[in-house]
Amino acid sequence: MKLSVFLSLLFLTAVWADTPANCTFDDIKGTWTFFIGSNGHDNTVNCSNMGNPKSQLQVTLYFPDVAVDEFGNKGFWTIIYNQGFEVVISGRKYFAFSMYEQSGSTVSSICDKTLPGWSHDTFNRDWACYYGKKITSVPPKYYKKNKPHRLFKLNYDYINNINKQQKLWTATVYPEYEGKPMRELLNKAGGPASQVFGPIKAAPVTWEQQRLSETIPEQFDWRNVNDNNYVSPIRNQESCGSCYAFSSMAMNEARVRIMTNNTLQPVFSPQDIVECSEYSQGCAGGFPYLIGGKYAEDFGLVEEKCNPYKGQDHSCSTDKTCKRQYATSYRYVGGFYGGCNDALMKMEIYRHGPVVVGFNVTDDFFHYKSGIFIHTGLTDRYNPFEVTNHAVLVVGYGTEKGVKYWIVKNSWGEKWGESGYFRIRRGTDELGIESMAVSSTPIF
Ligand SMILES: *[C@@H]1O[C@H](CO)[C@@H](O)[C@H](O)[C@H]1NC(C)=O
Ligand SMILES: *[C@@H]1O[C@H](CO)[C@@H](O)[C@H](O)[C@H]1NC(C)=O
Ligand SMILES: *[C@@H]1O[C@H](CO)[C@@H](O)[C@H](O)[C@H]1NC(C)=O
Ligand SMILES: *[C@@H]1O[C@H](CO)[C@@H](O)[C@H](O)[C@H]1NC(C)=O
């Protein structure tokens, strides 16, 4: 029956299709040489084959976000999740993914090198390719890709246990997932290229941040600000690992509505991202900083009609005649990866609009129906679920019976959760949701 099929899907483990690097702050900080190719290109430059480097630049990356070049110029840098890093110095930006290699089922992260990446001036006019090599070497990290586990495992007890263990939220069964391979569920929750390993945590809230965050309203919801809704409709990513694209589009959609008081209400195309962005891995996953932020600044977003959603990988088929909507000032809330916390998120949301966040999806989350989600810690004892990083849009916050929560827009259709939304406990960095919020500002 349907229920058994759905439940069993939850307990298969991932089949990896794509292999993200896994590089931490400690791996990356230090002195790098950037080997830079010819400049004078525009944003259509193809960096997969950059040719011989024409120049070099040495840059030292210090804790937490200061970059200094060989001439003593100071700039900014951040790691981008565990995927790579971006440096902004002397009027140019440099972004590359960290290097990784794969042989058989073994993946190695090579954190002292980057893949070929993109450098351009901050006005986006002059592009070049580059790659980075760290002066001091970092030992490669190896891990084995998971093999799929055995198949279905009916477990009604699991949902009952969730509902028995706590009263903050209610779990239910979603029979419409029947017959879908586990890979699809994993994709819904971020995809195999969206795993964030390592000890990322929200930054401590300073006394000053606390004081400032208490000067703004205790309840706020962009879906209803004096009876005006500034949030675009709920969508469904289906079985493609494109949550990062949906949440990134949704942030820009909401912020355009806010900045124009709903005069403009674009719906942007996640399929353009899935097909055309080299800053992400299509249906295998990607990250909001690089899409809602960097891609929106470097390449711009197009409306849905320019490339309607297909829910699968495809070569780039976006209508080239479409006008592109740009954004700027993309950043991690708190300034750099690791600088975010609940007080800063609350202020950013109230002052500027929704933010995109990532959080660890655990097997209990799939069953969420209503209430304030907390991770129960309950797992199926036969086939525990592989943790993925799911990107979603925080559109507001509030308090119910003394429990503080975020209001979050998901991209799993309107039938999931509270009409497509969920609430999750606030102030406790639930599953890392307060550790990596991203914002950007649309340009008109
Ligand atoms: C970029 O160049 C590589 C190798 O030369 C080629 O395989 C790839 O298709 C090119 N990509 C694009 C988007 O043109
Ligand atoms: C990723 O790196 C972190 C920190 O070095 C390490 O703890 C973790 O086990 C690594 N995970 C994988 C899958 O390589
Ligand atoms: C924004 O639009 C709403 C609804 O039309 C209107 O009531 C409100 O006055 C507008 N706000 C501004 C600042 O124009
Ligand atoms: C998220 O999951 C990763 C991978 O399992 C783990 O290293 C990390 O500690 C988790 N973080 C939180 C906040 O749950």
Short mmCIF file of C-alpha atoms and ligand atoms in Angstrom, two decimals:
data_model
loop_
_atom_site.label_atom_id
_atom_site.label_comp_id
_atom_site.label_asym_id
_atom_site.label_seq_id
_atom_site.Cartn_x
_atom_site.Cartn_y
_atom_site.Cartn_z
CA MET A 1 0.00 0.00 0.00
CA LYS A 2 0.92 3.61 -0.46
CA LEU A 3 1.97 4.29 3.09
CA SER A 4 4.49 1.50 3.12
CA VAL A 5 6.02 2.62 -0.12
CA PHE A 6 6.41 6.18 1.05
CA LEU A 7 7.90 5.26 4.39
CA SER A 8 10.33 2.88 2.88
CA LEU A 9 11.58 5.57 0.55
CA LEU A 10 12.75 7.53 3.50
CA PHE A 11 15.12 4.90 4.67
CA LEU A 12 17.19 4.19 1.63
CA THR A 13 20.54 5.86 1.58
CA ALA A 14 21.92 8.17 -1.03
CA VAL A 15 23.30 7.23 -4.38
CA TRP A 16 25.83 9.95 -5.01
CA ALA A 17 25.92 11.51 -8.42
CA ASP A 18 28.05 14.49 -7.74
CA THR A 19 30.91 15.00 -5.36
CA PRO A 20 31.21 18.23 -3.47
CA ALA A 21 34.47 19.33 -1.96
CA ASN A 22 34.58 19.38 1.82
CA CYS A 23 36.91 22.20 2.82
CA THR A 24 36.68 24.08 6.09
CA PHE A 25 37.84 27.47 7.23
CA ASP A 26 41.03 25.99 8.70
CA ASP A 27 41.84 24.26 5.42
CA ILE A 28 41.48 27.45 3.39
CA LYS A 29 42.91 30.27 5.52
CA GLY A 30 46.55 31.13 4.83
CA THR A 31 48.53 32.36 1.83
CA TRP A 32 47.47 31.53 -1.73
CA THR A 33 48.90 32.19 -5.17
CA PHE A 34 46.28 32.94 -7.80
CA PHE A 35 47.33 32.02 -11.34
CA ILE A 36 45.37 34.33 -13.60
CA GLY A 37 44.59 33.84 -17.29
CA SER A 38 44.15 36.48 -19.96
CA ASN A 39 41.70 39.24 -19.13
CA GLY A 40 39.46 41.35 -21.34
CA HIS A 41 36.67 38.78 -21.48
CA ASP A 42 33.02 39.24 -20.63
CA ASN A 43 30.84 36.91 -18.53
CA THR A 44 30.61 34.37 -21.35
CA VAL A 45 34.25 33.37 -20.73
CA ASN A 46 34.69 29.59 -20.52
CA CYS A 47 36.99 28.79 -17.63
CA SER A 48 36.99 25.02 -17.95
CA ASN A 49 40.05 25.37 -20.17
CA MET A 50 41.78 28.59 -19.11
CA GLY A 51 45.08 28.18 -20.96
CA ASN A 52 48.42 29.29 -19.54
CA PRO A 53 48.34 31.80 -16.70
CA LYS A 54 49.45 35.30 -17.67
CA SER A 55 49.99 36.70 -14.19
CA GLN A 56 50.04 35.82 -10.51
CA LEU A 57 48.75 37.39 -7.35
CA GLN A 58 49.53 36.40 -3.80
CA VAL A 59 46.75 36.78 -1.24
CA THR A 60 46.71 35.93 2.45
CA LEU A 61 43.38 35.06 4.07
CA TYR A 62 43.04 35.88 7.78
CA PHE A 63 40.39 35.12 10.39
CA PRO A 64 37.57 35.86 10.04
CA ASP A 65 37.15 37.80 6.77
CA VAL A 66 40.25 39.88 5.97
CA ALA A 67 42.26 39.28 2.79
CA VAL A 68 45.59 41.05 2.21
CA ASP A 69 47.42 40.95 -1.12
CA GLU A 70 51.17 41.01 -1.75
CA PHE A 71 51.13 44.82 -1.98
CA GLY A 72 49.43 45.18 1.40
CA ASN A 73 45.98 46.03 0.01
CA LYS A 74 43.22 44.88 2.31
CA GLY A 75 40.06 43.20 1.12
CA PHE A 76 37.36 40.73 2.08
CA TRP A 77 36.96 36.98 1.85
CA THR A 78 34.59 34.27 2.97
CA ILE A 79 34.48 30.53 2.57
CA ILE A 80 31.31 29.49 0.77
CA TYR A 81 29.83 26.64 2.82
CA ASN A 82 32.44 23.86 2.38
CA GLN A 83 32.57 24.34 -1.38
CA GLY A 84 35.16 27.00 -2.10
CA PHE A 85 35.84 30.65 -1.31
CA GLU A 86 35.43 34.15 -2.63
CA VAL A 87 37.94 36.99 -2.31
CA VAL A 88 37.17 40.66 -3.02
CA ILE A 89 40.31 42.77 -3.24
CA SER A 90 41.65 45.78 -5.21
CA GLY A 91 38.44 46.11 -7.17
CA ARG A 92 38.24 42.49 -8.29
CA LYS A 93 36.32 39.41 -7.14
CA TYR A 94 37.73 35.90 -7.28
CA PHE A 95 35.60 32.81 -6.84
CA ALA A 96 36.51 29.17 -7.39
CA PHE A 97 35.32 25.83 -6.08
CA SER A 98 37.83 23.83 -4.09
CA MET A 99 39.41 20.93 -5.95
CA TYR A 100 38.12 17.40 -5.60
CA GLU A 101 38.87 14.13 -7.34
CA GLN A 102 37.07 10.86 -7.61
CA SER A 103 38.35 7.39 -8.24
CA GLY A 104 35.90 4.54 -7.98
CA SER A 105 33.83 5.13 -4.87
CA THR A 106 36.55 7.17 -3.17
CA VAL A 107 36.28 10.93 -3.22
CA SER A 108 39.16 13.16 -2.21
CA SER A 109 38.88 16.81 -1.28
CA ILE A 110 42.01 18.70 -2.18
CA CYS A 111 41.65 21.86 -0.15
CA ASP A 112 44.98 23.51 -1.03
CA LYS A 113 43.98 23.87 -4.69
CA THR A 114 40.96 25.22 -6.53
CA LEU A 115 39.27 24.23 -9.73
CA PRO A 116 39.47 26.89 -12.45
CA GLY A 117 37.34 29.80 -11.27
CA TRP A 118 36.18 33.25 -12.28
CA SER A 119 37.71 36.65 -11.61
CA HIS A 120 36.14 39.93 -12.62
CA ASP A 121 36.22 43.58 -11.64
CA THR A 122 33.49 44.64 -9.25
CA PHE A 123 31.66 46.40 -12.09
CA ASN A 124 31.44 43.08 -13.91
CA ARG A 125 33.10 44.39 -17.08
CA ASP A 126 36.44 42.58 -17.30
CA TRP A 127 36.53 38.83 -16.76
CA ALA A 128 39.43 36.40 -16.50
CA CYS A 129 39.85 32.83 -15.35
CA TYR A 130 42.18 31.81 -12.55
CA TYR A 131 43.01 29.00 -10.20
CA GLY A 132 44.48 29.07 -6.73
CA LYS A 133 47.18 27.08 -5.01
CA LYS A 134 47.90 27.41 -1.33
CA ILE A 135 51.54 27.96 -0.33
CA THR A 136 51.42 25.42 2.47
CA SER A 137 49.91 22.07 1.61
CA VAL A 138 46.79 20.62 3.25
CA PRO A 139 46.48 16.84 3.43
CA PRO A 140 43.73 15.54 1.14
CA LYS A 141 40.60 14.20 2.83
CA TYR A 142 39.17 10.96 1.58
CA TYR A 143 35.73 9.55 1.97
CA LYS A 144 33.82 6.67 0.49
CA LYS A 145 30.59 7.25 -1.38
CA ASN A 146 27.66 5.49 0.20
CA LYS A 147 26.19 2.42 -1.39
CA PRO A 148 22.40 2.16 -1.52
CA HIS A 149 20.87 0.25 1.37
CA ARG A 150 18.18 -2.36 1.16
CA LEU A 151 14.80 -1.20 0.01
CA PHE A 152 11.46 -0.64 1.67
CA LYS A 153 10.85 -0.78 5.38
CA LEU A 154 7.36 -0.16 6.64
CA ASN A 155 7.45 1.72 9.92
CA TYR A 156 4.17 3.26 11.16
CA ASP A 157 5.71 3.33 14.60
CA TYR A 158 8.10 6.01 13.50
CA ILE A 159 5.41 8.64 12.86
CA ASN A 160 3.54 7.61 15.99
CA ASN A 161 6.71 7.91 18.00
CA ILE A 162 7.37 11.40 16.68
CA ASN A 163 3.87 12.49 17.69
CA LYS A 164 4.16 10.82 21.08
CA GLN A 165 7.59 12.15 21.89
CA GLN A 166 6.72 15.85 21.63
CA LYS A 167 3.72 18.16 21.17
CA LEU A 168 5.31 21.10 19.35
CA TRP A 169 4.65 19.68 15.88
CA THR A 170 2.61 17.00 14.19
CA ALA A 171 3.95 14.38 11.81
CA THR A 172 1.88 12.86 9.02
CA VAL A 173 2.21 10.63 5.96
CA TYR A 174 2.44 12.01 2.42
CA PRO A 175 1.15 9.19 0.23
CA GLU A 176 1.69 11.11 -3.02
CA TYR A 177 5.38 10.23 -2.88
CA GLU A 178 4.48 6.64 -3.58
CA GLY A 179 6.67 4.89 -6.08
CA LYS A 180 9.39 7.50 -6.17
CA PRO A 181 12.97 6.31 -5.85
CA MET A 182 14.81 7.40 -2.73
CA ARG A 183 17.12 9.47 -4.88
CA GLU A 184 14.19 11.77 -5.60
CA LEU A 185 13.47 12.37 -1.94
CA LEU A 186 17.10 13.07 -1.31
CA ASN A 187 17.08 15.53 -4.18
CA LYS A 188 14.05 17.30 -2.74
CA ALA A 189 16.01 17.95 0.41
CA GLY A 190 19.03 19.46 -1.25
CA GLY A 191 20.60 16.80 -3.44
CA PRO A 192 23.82 14.93 -2.99
CA ALA A 193 25.94 17.93 -3.95
CA SER A 194 24.36 19.97 -1.14
CA GLN A 195 25.87 18.38 1.91
CA VAL A 196 27.52 20.73 4.33
CA PHE A 197 29.84 18.80 6.57
CA GLY A 198 31.69 20.14 9.49
CA PRO A 199 31.04 22.15 12.57
CA ILE A 200 29.22 25.21 11.25
CA LYS A 201 27.26 26.93 14.00
CA ALA A 202 25.48 30.23 14.50
CA ALA A 203 27.74 32.97 15.87
CA PRO A 204 27.20 33.99 19.51
CA VAL A 205 24.75 36.91 19.86
CA THR A 206 26.55 39.94 21.24
CA TRP A 207 24.96 42.16 23.88
CA GLU A 208 24.60 44.98 21.33
CA GLN A 209 22.96 42.73 18.72
CA GLN A 210 20.53 41.48 21.35
CA ARG A 211 19.62 45.01 22.41
CA LEU A 212 19.07 46.17 18.81
CA SER A 213 17.04 43.10 17.89
CA GLU A 214 14.68 43.82 20.78
CA THR A 215 13.83 47.24 19.33
CA ILE A 216 11.95 45.68 16.39
CA PRO A 217 8.55 43.95 16.49
CA GLU A 218 8.30 40.52 18.14
CA GLN A 219 6.05 39.17 15.35
CA PHE A 220 6.57 39.83 11.69
CA ASP A 221 5.42 38.09 8.52
CA TRP A 222 6.07 39.37 4.97
CA ARG A 223 2.94 37.51 3.86
CA ASN A 224 0.88 39.95 5.84
CA VAL A 225 2.22 43.44 6.45
CA ASN A 226 -0.84 45.62 7.04
CA ASP A 227 -2.79 43.17 4.86
CA ASN A 228 -0.24 43.27 2.03
CA ASN A 229 1.51 40.08 0.91
CA TYR A 230 5.05 40.50 -0.40
CA VAL A 231 5.84 36.80 -0.86
CA SER A 232 5.41 35.06 -4.22
CA PRO A 233 3.32 31.86 -4.45
CA ILE A 234 4.54 28.46 -3.24
CA ARG A 235 6.13 26.33 -5.95
CA ASN A 236 7.15 22.68 -6.29
CA GLN A 237 10.69 21.67 -7.21
CA GLU A 238 9.52 18.07 -7.70
CA SER A 239 12.31 15.51 -7.77
CA CYS A 240 15.13 17.77 -8.97
CA GLY A 241 17.68 18.90 -6.33
CA SER A 242 16.94 22.55 -7.10
CA CYS A 243 15.85 23.85 -3.68
CA TYR A 244 18.80 26.26 -3.79
CA ALA A 245 17.43 27.74 -7.04
CA PHE A 246 13.81 27.99 -5.83
CA SER A 247 14.75 29.59 -2.52
CA SER A 248 17.17 31.96 -4.24
CA MET A 249 14.54 33.00 -6.80
CA ALA A 250 11.99 33.37 -3.99
CA MET A 251 14.22 35.76 -2.05
CA ASN A 252 14.72 37.97 -5.09
CA GLU A 253 11.01 37.78 -5.95
CA ALA A 254 10.00 38.89 -2.45
CA ARG A 255 12.59 41.64 -2.32
CA VAL A 256 11.49 43.05 -5.68
CA ARG A 257 7.92 43.12 -4.35
CA ILE A 258 9.04 44.83 -1.16
CA MET A 259 11.23 47.39 -2.92
CA THR A 260 8.45 48.30 -5.37
CA ASN A 261 5.54 47.96 -2.91
CA ASN A 262 4.16 45.14 -5.08
CA THR A 263 4.22 47.19 -8.28
CA LEU A 264 6.51 44.55 -9.80
CA GLN A 265 5.78 40.88 -9.08
CA PRO A 266 8.19 38.82 -11.17
CA VAL A 267 8.48 35.06 -10.81
CA PHE A 268 12.02 34.03 -11.73
CA SER A 269 13.14 30.92 -13.56
CA PRO A 270 14.85 28.20 -11.47
CA GLN A 271 15.26 26.20 -14.69
CA ASP A 272 17.63 28.89 -16.01
CA ILE A 273 19.79 28.17 -12.94
CA VAL A 274 19.54 24.39 -13.28
CA GLU A 275 20.54 24.51 -16.95
CA CYS A 276 22.81 27.50 -17.36
CA SER A 277 24.64 28.21 -14.08
CA GLU A 278 28.22 27.06 -13.67
CA TYR A 279 28.04 28.21 -10.05
CA SER A 280 25.88 25.17 -9.19
CA GLN A 281 25.36 21.53 -10.14
CA GLY A 282 21.93 21.47 -11.78
CA CYS A 283 19.56 18.93 -10.26
CA ALA A 284 22.39 17.53 -8.14
CA GLY A 285 22.41 20.61 -5.91
CA GLY A 286 23.89 24.02 -5.32
CA PHE A 287 24.06 26.84 -2.81
CA PRO A 288 22.10 30.08 -2.27
CA TYR A 289 25.13 32.37 -1.76
CA LEU A 290 26.29 31.49 -5.25
CA ILE A 291 22.83 31.70 -6.89
CA GLY A 292 20.52 34.16 -5.09
CA GLY A 293 23.63 36.30 -4.66
CA LYS A 294 26.55 35.83 -7.00
CA TYR A 295 24.76 34.47 -10.09
CA ALA A 296 22.10 37.19 -9.75
CA GLU A 297 24.88 39.79 -9.71
CA ASP A 298 27.13 38.29 -12.40
CA PHE A 299 24.54 36.94 -14.87
CA GLY A 300 21.14 38.16 -13.69
CA LEU A 301 17.86 36.27 -13.34
CA VAL A 302 15.19 35.79 -15.99
CA GLU A 303 11.46 35.38 -15.58
CA GLU A 304 9.80 31.97 -15.58
CA LYS A 305 8.48 32.30 -19.15
CA CYS A 306 12.06 32.62 -20.47
CA ASN A 307 12.76 29.06 -19.36
CA PRO A 308 9.76 27.30 -17.78
CA TYR A 309 10.45 24.70 -15.12
CA LYS A 310 11.21 21.18 -16.35
CA GLY A 311 12.49 19.65 -13.11
CA GLN A 312 15.41 17.96 -14.78
CA ASP A 313 18.86 18.69 -16.14
CA HIS A 314 19.06 19.96 -19.71
CA SER A 315 21.44 22.03 -21.82
CA CYS A 316 20.99 25.79 -21.48
CA SER A 317 17.82 26.72 -23.36
CA THR A 318 16.96 30.10 -21.83
CA ASP A 319 15.50 32.60 -24.28
CA LYS A 320 18.49 34.86 -24.93
CA THR A 321 16.27 37.84 -25.76
CA CYS A 322 14.88 38.00 -22.22
CA LYS A 323 15.74 40.94 -20.03
CA ARG A 324 17.83 39.96 -17.00
CA GLN A 325 17.12 41.16 -13.45
CA TYR A 326 20.30 41.80 -11.47
CA ALA A 327 20.97 41.98 -7.76
CA THR A 328 23.92 43.25 -5.76
CA SER A 329 25.43 43.36 -2.25
CA TYR A 330 24.99 39.64 -1.75
CA ARG A 331 26.42 38.43 1.52
CA TYR A 332 26.07 36.08 4.40
CA VAL A 333 24.05 37.75 7.14
CA GLY A 334 26.75 38.65 9.68
CA GLY A 335 29.22 39.38 6.86
CA PHE A 336 30.91 36.01 6.28
CA TYR A 337 30.20 32.29 6.56
CA GLY A 338 29.96 31.60 10.28
CA GLY A 339 28.99 35.17 11.25
CA CYS A 340 25.20 34.69 11.25
CA ASN A 341 22.89 34.35 14.26
CA ASP A 342 19.20 34.67 15.13
CA ALA A 343 19.36 38.33 16.22
CA LEU A 344 21.02 39.39 12.95
CA MET A 345 18.58 37.29 10.92
CA LYS A 346 15.58 38.83 12.66
CA MET A 347 16.84 42.34 11.92
CA GLU A 348 17.73 41.57 8.31
CA ILE A 349 14.30 40.06 7.65
CA TYR A 350 12.41 42.95 9.26
CA ARG A 351 14.48 45.68 7.62
CA HIS A 352 15.16 44.28 4.14
CA GLY A 353 13.08 41.20 3.48
CA PRO A 354 13.22 37.39 3.46
CA VAL A 355 16.58 35.59 3.66
CA VAL A 356 17.64 32.23 2.22
CA VAL A 357 18.92 29.72 4.74
CA GLY A 358 20.25 26.18 4.65
CA PHE A 359 19.62 23.56 7.31
CA ASN A 360 20.21 19.85 7.86
CA VAL A 361 17.22 17.83 6.78
CA THR A 362 16.70 14.81 9.00
CA ASP A 363 14.26 11.96 8.34
CA ASP A 364 11.62 13.32 10.73
CA PHE A 365 11.37 16.58 8.77
CA PHE A 366 9.82 14.88 5.74
CA HIS A 367 6.80 13.98 7.89
CA TYR A 368 6.14 17.55 9.10
CA LYS A 369 2.50 18.61 8.86
CA SER A 370 2.02 21.51 11.27
CA GLY A 371 3.37 23.22 14.36
CA ILE A 372 6.84 24.32 15.35
CA PHE A 373 9.42 21.87 14.07
CA ILE A 374 12.22 20.66 16.32
CA HIS A 375 14.46 17.74 15.46
CA THR A 376 13.22 14.82 17.55
CA GLY A 377 16.43 12.83 17.27
CA LEU A 378 14.27 9.83 16.39
CA THR A 379 15.59 7.82 13.46
CA ASP A 380 14.48 4.62 11.89
CA ARG A 381 16.57 1.95 13.47
CA TYR A 382 16.82 -0.08 10.26
CA ASN A 383 17.84 2.50 7.68
CA PRO A 384 18.83 5.92 8.96
CA PHE A 385 18.41 8.78 6.51
CA GLU A 386 21.40 10.53 4.98
CA VAL A 387 21.56 14.15 6.18
CA THR A 388 21.33 16.72 3.38
CA ASN A 389 21.40 20.51 3.39
CA HIS A 390 18.09 21.99 2.27
CA ALA A 391 17.74 25.61 1.18
CA VAL A 392 14.52 27.49 2.03
CA LEU A 393 13.28 31.06 2.49
CA VAL A 394 12.60 32.59 5.93
CA VAL A 395 9.75 35.10 5.48
CA GLY A 396 8.99 36.03 9.08
CA TYR A 397 9.05 35.12 12.74
CA GLY A 398 6.85 34.97 15.81
CA THR A 399 6.17 33.32 19.16
CA GLU A 400 3.51 30.78 20.13
CA LYS A 401 2.93 29.73 23.74
CA GLY A 402 6.35 31.03 24.65
CA VAL A 403 8.14 29.16 21.85
CA LYS A 404 9.85 31.39 19.32
CA TYR A 405 9.74 30.31 15.67
CA TRP A 406 10.71 31.21 12.12
CA ILE A 407 8.13 31.14 9.31
CA VAL A 408 9.70 29.36 6.37
CA LYS A 409 8.67 28.95 2.73
CA ASN A 410 9.46 25.51 1.35
CA SER A 411 9.38 24.42 -2.32
CA TRP A 412 7.56 21.11 -1.98
CA GLY A 413 4.15 22.32 -3.19
CA GLU A 414 1.15 23.69 -1.27
CA LYS A 415 0.02 20.34 0.07
CA TRP A 416 3.12 19.89 2.19
CA GLY A 417 3.21 21.32 5.73
CA GLU A 418 1.23 24.45 6.58
CA SER A 419 0.13 25.24 3.00
CA GLY A 420 3.66 24.86 1.73
CA TYR A 421 5.26 26.60 4.72
CA PHE A 422 6.71 25.30 7.96
CA ARG A 423 7.61 26.83 11.27
CA ILE A 424 10.79 25.85 13.08
CA ARG A 425 12.04 26.75 16.53
CA ARG A 426 13.95 30.04 16.65
CA GLY A 427 16.86 31.05 18.87
CA THR A 428 18.33 27.55 19.22
CA ASP A 429 20.03 27.23 15.80
CA GLU A 430 17.74 24.28 15.04
CA LEU A 431 19.60 21.98 12.59
CA GLY A 432 21.93 24.88 11.73
CA ILE A 433 19.18 27.11 10.31
CA GLU A 434 20.60 30.25 11.98
CA SER A 435 24.15 29.68 10.78
CA MET A 436 24.16 30.51 7.05
CA ALA A 437 21.49 33.02 6.01
CA VAL A 438 22.12 34.84 2.74
CA SER A 439 20.72 38.14 1.50
CA SER A 440 21.00 40.21 -1.68
CA THR A 441 19.49 43.41 -3.04
CA PRO A 442 17.71 43.57 -6.42
CA ILE A 443 18.79 46.44 -8.71
CA PHE A 444 16.33 48.63 -10.62
C1 LIG B 1 34.04 25.02 -22.26
O1 LIG B 1 35.20 24.36 -22.74
C2 LIG B 1 35.19 22.97 -22.51
C3 LIG B 1 36.58 22.40 -22.88
O2 LIG B 1 37.23 23.14 -23.83
C4 LIG B 1 34.05 22.33 -23.28
O3 LIG B 1 34.03 20.94 -23.07
C5 LIG B 1 32.75 22.95 -22.79
O4 LIG B 1 31.66 22.46 -23.53
C6 LIG B 1 32.79 24.46 -22.87
N1 LIG B 1 31.62 24.98 -22.21
C7 LIG B 1 30.80 25.86 -22.74
C8 LIG B 1 29.65 26.31 -21.91
O5 LIG B 1 30.98 26.32 -23.86
C1 LIG B 2 34.61 16.98 6.04
O1 LIG B 2 35.60 17.71 6.77
C2 LIG B 2 35.38 17.75 8.17
C3 LIG B 2 36.43 18.67 8.79
O2 LIG B 2 37.73 18.38 8.34
C4 LIG B 2 35.43 16.33 8.73
O3 LIG B 2 35.14 16.37 10.09
C5 LIG B 2 34.38 15.48 8.01
O4 LIG B 2 34.47 14.14 8.45
C6 LIG B 2 34.59 15.54 6.51
N1 LIG B 2 33.48 14.80 5.88
C7 LIG B 2 33.67 14.11 4.77
C8 LIG B 2 32.49 13.36 4.29
O5 LIG B 2 34.75 14.09 4.19
C1 LIG B 3 1.90 50.19 -0.63
O1 LIG B 3 0.73 49.65 -1.19
C2 LIG B 3 -0.35 49.54 -0.30
C3 LIG B 3 -1.48 48.76 -0.98
O2 LIG B 3 -1.76 49.29 -2.21
C4 LIG B 3 -0.76 50.91 0.17
O3 LIG B 3 -1.83 50.79 1.11
C5 LIG B 3 0.45 51.57 0.83
O4 LIG B 3 0.11 52.90 1.19
C6 LIG B 3 1.63 51.59 -0.10
N1 LIG B 3 2.80 52.07 0.62
C7 LIG B 3 3.53 53.07 0.17
C8 LIG B 3 4.71 53.44 1.01
O5 LIG B 3 3.27 53.65 -0.86
C1 LIG B 4 24.60 18.92 9.92
O1 LIG B 4 25.00 17.71 9.32
C2 LIG B 4 26.42 17.57 9.17
C3 LIG B 4 26.67 16.31 8.39
O2 LIG B 4 26.13 15.20 9.00
C4 LIG B 4 27.08 17.59 10.55
O3 LIG B 4 28.48 17.53 10.39
C5 LIG B 4 26.70 18.87 11.28
O4 LIG B 4 27.22 18.87 12.58
C6 LIG B 4 25.19 19.05 11.33
N1 LIG B 4 24.90 20.36 11.91
C7 LIG B 4 23.82 20.62 12.68
C8 LIG B 4 23.72 21.98 13.21
O5 LIG B 4 22.96 19.78 12.89
#
